[in-house]
Short mmCIF file of C-alpha atoms in Angstrom, two decimals:
data_model
loop_
_atom_site.label_atom_id
_atom_site.label_comp_id
_atom_site.label_asym_id
_atom_site.label_seq_id
_atom_site.Cartn_x
_atom_site.Cartn_y
_atom_site.Cartn_z
CA GLY K 1 0.00 0.00 0.00
CA ASP K 2 2.78 2.46 0.93
CA SER K 3 4.80 1.76 -2.23
CA TRP K 4 1.72 2.31 -4.41
CA GLY K 5 1.06 5.63 -2.71
CA ILE K 6 4.64 6.78 -3.30
CA PHE K 7 4.43 5.77 -6.98
CA THR K 8 1.14 7.71 -7.38
CA PHE K 9 2.70 10.78 -5.74
CA LEU K 10 5.74 10.70 -8.04
CA CYS K 11 3.57 10.42 -11.15
CA ALA K 12 1.45 13.37 -10.05
CA ALA K 13 4.55 15.45 -9.30
CA LEU K 14 6.09 14.73 -12.71
CA CYS K 15 2.88 15.63 -14.51
CA ASN K 16 2.75 18.99 -12.70
CA LEU K 17 6.33 20.06 -13.49
CA PRO K 18 6.37 23.53 -15.11
CA ALA K 19 7.03 23.59 -18.86
CA LEU K 20 9.32 26.67 -18.92
CA PRO K 21 12.49 25.06 -17.46
CA ALA K 22 12.22 22.27 -20.02
CA LEU K 23 12.08 24.83 -22.86
CA ASN K 24 15.15 26.60 -21.48
CA CYS K 25 17.06 23.32 -21.39
CA THR K 26 16.11 22.65 -25.00
CA GLU K 27 17.46 26.05 -26.08
CA GLU K 28 20.76 25.56 -24.21
CA LEU K 29 21.16 22.09 -25.67
CA GLY K 30 20.52 23.44 -29.18
CA THR K 31 23.21 26.12 -28.74
CA SER K 32 25.83 23.67 -27.48
CA GLN K 33 25.05 21.26 -30.32
CA SER K 34 25.35 24.08 -32.87
CA ILE K 35 28.75 25.09 -31.48
CA GLN K 36 29.95 21.46 -31.45
CA LYS K 37 28.81 21.01 -35.06
CA THR K 38 30.68 24.16 -36.11
CA TYR K 39 33.83 23.03 -34.30
CA ASP K 40 33.63 19.62 -36.01
CA LEU K 41 33.24 21.35 -39.39
CA THR K 42 36.37 23.44 -38.87
CA ARG K 43 38.38 20.32 -38.01
CA TYR K 44 36.97 18.47 -41.01
CA LEU K 45 37.82 21.37 -43.31
CA GLU K 46 41.35 21.52 -41.87
CA HIS K 47 41.81 17.86 -42.78
CA GLN K 48 40.21 18.34 -46.19
CA LEU K 49 42.35 21.39 -46.98
CA ARG K 50 45.62 19.57 -46.30
CA THR K 51 44.90 17.23 -49.20
CA LEU K 52 43.41 19.93 -51.43
CA ALA K 53 46.29 22.37 -50.88
CA GLY K 54 48.89 19.74 -51.76
CA THR K 55 47.03 18.83 -54.95
CA TYR K 56 46.49 22.46 -55.97
CA LEU K 57 50.07 23.54 -55.26
CA ASN K 58 51.33 20.64 -57.38
CA TYR K 59 48.99 21.90 -60.09
CA LEU K 60 50.60 25.37 -59.79
CA GLY K 61 54.05 23.80 -60.02
CA PRO K 62 57.42 25.11 -58.74
CA PRO K 63 58.24 27.11 -56.72
CA PHE K 64 54.72 27.04 -55.20
CA ASN K 65 54.80 23.32 -54.40
CA GLU K 66 58.23 23.46 -52.75
CA PRO K 67 58.13 22.95 -48.94
CA ASP K 68 60.41 25.92 -48.14
CA PHE K 69 58.64 28.40 -50.43
CA ASN K 70 57.67 31.33 -48.17
CA PRO K 71 57.25 34.52 -50.23
CA PRO K 72 56.44 37.94 -48.74
CA ARG K 73 52.79 38.94 -48.86
CA LEU K 74 52.16 41.14 -51.89
CA ALA K 75 49.82 44.14 -51.95
CA ARG K 76 47.54 42.20 -54.32
CA ALA K 77 47.02 39.54 -51.64
CA GLU K 78 45.74 42.07 -49.11
CA ARG K 79 42.20 41.75 -50.47
CA VAL K 80 42.14 38.19 -49.03
CA PRO K 81 41.01 38.34 -45.36
CA SER K 82 44.12 38.01 -43.23
CA ALA K 83 44.20 35.85 -40.11
CA THR K 84 47.58 37.23 -39.05
CA VAL K 85 46.21 39.14 -36.05
CA ASP K 86 48.06 39.13 -32.74
CA LEU K 87 46.67 36.17 -30.75
CA ASP K 88 46.36 38.16 -27.51
CA LEU K 89 44.47 40.88 -29.37
CA TRP K 90 42.23 38.28 -31.01
CA ARG K 91 41.45 36.56 -27.71
CA GLY K 92 40.65 39.95 -26.18
CA LEU K 93 37.73 40.41 -28.58
CA THR K 94 34.21 39.54 -27.50
CA ASP K 95 32.67 36.27 -28.68
CA ASN K 96 30.34 38.31 -30.88
CA ALA K 97 33.26 40.13 -32.56
CA ARG K 98 35.19 36.91 -33.22
CA LEU K 99 32.12 35.16 -34.63
CA ALA K 100 31.36 38.14 -36.89
CA ALA K 101 34.97 38.21 -38.14
CA ASN K 102 34.84 34.48 -38.89
CA TYR K 103 31.53 34.84 -40.71
CA ARG K 104 32.79 37.73 -42.89
CA ALA K 105 36.13 36.06 -43.64
CA TYR K 106 34.72 32.70 -44.72
CA SER K 107 32.02 34.38 -46.82
CA ARG K 108 34.74 36.23 -48.74
CA LEU K 109 37.12 33.27 -48.92
CA LEU K 110 34.30 31.15 -50.33
CA CYS K 111 33.82 33.61 -53.21
CA TYR K 112 37.52 33.43 -54.10
CA LEU K 113 37.54 29.63 -53.88
CA ARG K 114 34.58 29.38 -56.24
CA ALA K 115 36.59 31.42 -58.74
CA LEU K 116 39.41 28.86 -58.45
CA ASP K 117 36.88 26.09 -59.04
CA GLY K 118 35.98 27.63 -62.38
CA GLN K 119 39.60 28.08 -63.44
CA ALA K 120 41.06 24.67 -62.51
CA ALA K 121 42.21 22.76 -65.57
CA THR K 122 41.70 19.17 -64.42
CA ALA K 123 38.37 17.48 -63.70
CA GLU K 124 39.70 15.90 -60.48
CA LEU K 125 40.85 19.25 -59.11
CA ARG K 126 37.54 20.90 -60.00
CA HIS K 127 35.72 18.09 -58.19
CA ARG K 128 37.85 18.53 -55.05
CA LEU K 129 37.46 22.30 -55.09
CA GLY K 130 33.70 21.96 -55.56
CA HIS K 131 33.42 19.56 -52.63
CA PHE K 132 35.51 21.85 -50.44
CA CYS K 133 33.39 24.88 -51.40
CA SER K 134 30.25 22.97 -50.37
CA SER K 135 31.82 22.17 -46.98
CA LEU K 136 32.91 25.78 -46.52
CA GLN K 137 29.40 26.99 -47.38
CA ALA K 138 28.12 24.67 -44.63
CA LEU K 139 30.59 26.27 -42.22
CA VAL K 140 29.35 29.79 -43.08
CA LEU K 141 25.76 28.69 -42.43
CA SER K 142 26.78 26.94 -39.22
CA ILE K 143 28.51 30.08 -37.89
CA ALA K 144 25.34 32.03 -38.70
CA GLY K 145 23.38 29.45 -36.72
CA VAL K 146 25.67 29.81 -33.70
CA MET K 147 25.36 33.60 -33.80
CA SER K 148 21.58 33.36 -34.00
CA SER K 149 21.36 30.90 -31.10
CA LEU K 150 23.49 33.22 -28.96
CA GLY K 151 21.35 36.24 -29.88
CA TYR K 152 24.03 37.95 -32.02
CA PRO K 153 23.07 39.71 -35.30
CA LEU K 154 24.83 38.79 -38.52
CA PRO K 155 27.33 41.37 -39.82
CA VAL K 156 25.72 44.10 -41.89
CA GLY K 157 26.90 44.76 -45.42
CA PRO K 158 27.90 42.67 -48.44
CA SER K 159 29.81 39.51 -47.57
CA ALA K 160 31.07 39.02 -51.12
CA PRO K 161 34.36 40.67 -52.13
CA PRO K 162 34.47 43.41 -54.76
CA GLY K 163 35.44 42.52 -58.29
CA THR K 164 38.80 40.79 -58.38
CA PRO K 165 41.35 42.58 -60.59
CA VAL K 166 43.00 40.39 -63.18
CA ALA K 167 46.62 39.52 -62.40
CA PRO K 168 49.03 41.10 -64.92
CA ASN K 169 50.87 37.82 -65.41
CA ASP K 170 50.60 34.11 -64.65
CA PHE K 171 53.11 34.17 -61.78
CA LEU K 172 51.16 36.82 -59.86
CA LYS K 173 47.93 34.90 -60.49
CA LYS K 174 49.52 31.80 -58.94
CA MET K 175 50.78 33.93 -56.06
CA ASP K 176 47.19 35.06 -55.40
CA ASP K 177 46.08 31.42 -55.28
CA PHE K 178 48.98 30.51 -52.98
CA TRP K 179 48.07 33.21 -50.47
CA LEU K 180 44.40 32.29 -50.59
CA LEU K 181 45.20 28.72 -49.49
CA LYS K 182 47.74 29.91 -46.92
CA GLU K 183 45.30 32.32 -45.26
CA LEU K 184 42.52 29.75 -45.34
CA GLN K 185 44.72 27.28 -43.46
CA THR K 186 45.43 29.88 -40.77
CA TRP K 187 41.76 30.87 -40.45
CA LEU K 188 40.66 27.26 -39.99
CA TRP K 189 43.39 26.58 -37.43
CA ARG K 190 42.37 29.60 -35.38
CA SER K 191 38.62 29.02 -35.79
CA ALA K 192 38.97 25.49 -34.42
CA LYS K 193 40.52 26.99 -31.28
CA ASP K 194 37.78 29.66 -31.11
CA PHE K 195 34.95 27.14 -31.21
CA ASN K 196 36.70 24.77 -28.84
CA ARG K 197 36.85 27.58 -26.25
CA LEU K 198 33.28 28.63 -26.98
CA LYS K 199 31.85 25.16 -26.49
CA LYS K 200 33.48 25.06 -23.03
CA LYS K 201 31.62 28.27 -22.18
CA VAL K 202 28.30 26.74 -23.21
CA PRO K 203 28.36 23.18 -21.81
CA PRO K 204 25.60 20.71 -22.72
CA ALA K 205 22.48 21.31 -20.65
CA VAL K 206 21.76 18.86 -17.85
CA VAL K 207 18.08 18.29 -17.17
CA THR K 208 17.35 18.18 -13.45
CA LEU K 209 13.93 17.12 -12.20
CA ARG K 210 12.83 18.54 -8.87
CA LEU K 211 9.91 16.97 -7.11
CA GLU K 212 8.11 19.28 -4.76
CA ALA K 213 5.55 18.04 -2.32
CA ARG K 214 2.54 20.30 -2.53
CA GLY K 215 0.18 20.70 0.32
CA PHE K 216 2.30 18.67 2.78
#
């Protein structure tokens, strides 16, 4: 008799739990999942880019495919979003500012990569570039999802770069492509660290049920 009474009391208490805390837990869980997904995408793109960069640099030929090739950054390359910001300065930015910078940078980098996709001479390279562009587009959308879940607005203004001036010769064109891949590698490396820190700030929600005796 006593055990049946306890069971009945527990069922009644569970049925009368307020709905609002459950909704809050769902929102927190959605945010943490969105951040985890974005982190996983950056790591996947890092892995994907290692193979793509090697293939593309071999397509460009020497000296671009030589391991010790480290040219100075030309003025032409400055239109590509640079990730060479002091790490302490970068970490001092707010989460909103870092997310906005990532969103703008990958939106612009994606436009440049799509141009490479149309210029690649071999079918295999075009296929790899196309697959990478699709993954990078998913990353841009995922960053937008994280910003939305955290209540941050997307950056205002065009995300696409202005018209790209034609390189005066083939070597400078290859140099543009080299710097595009180099900056993309640095952005992905830093973004992985950004999202790893962010997911620690927003841990997965833990649902806790509290039973309150009413009227006793």
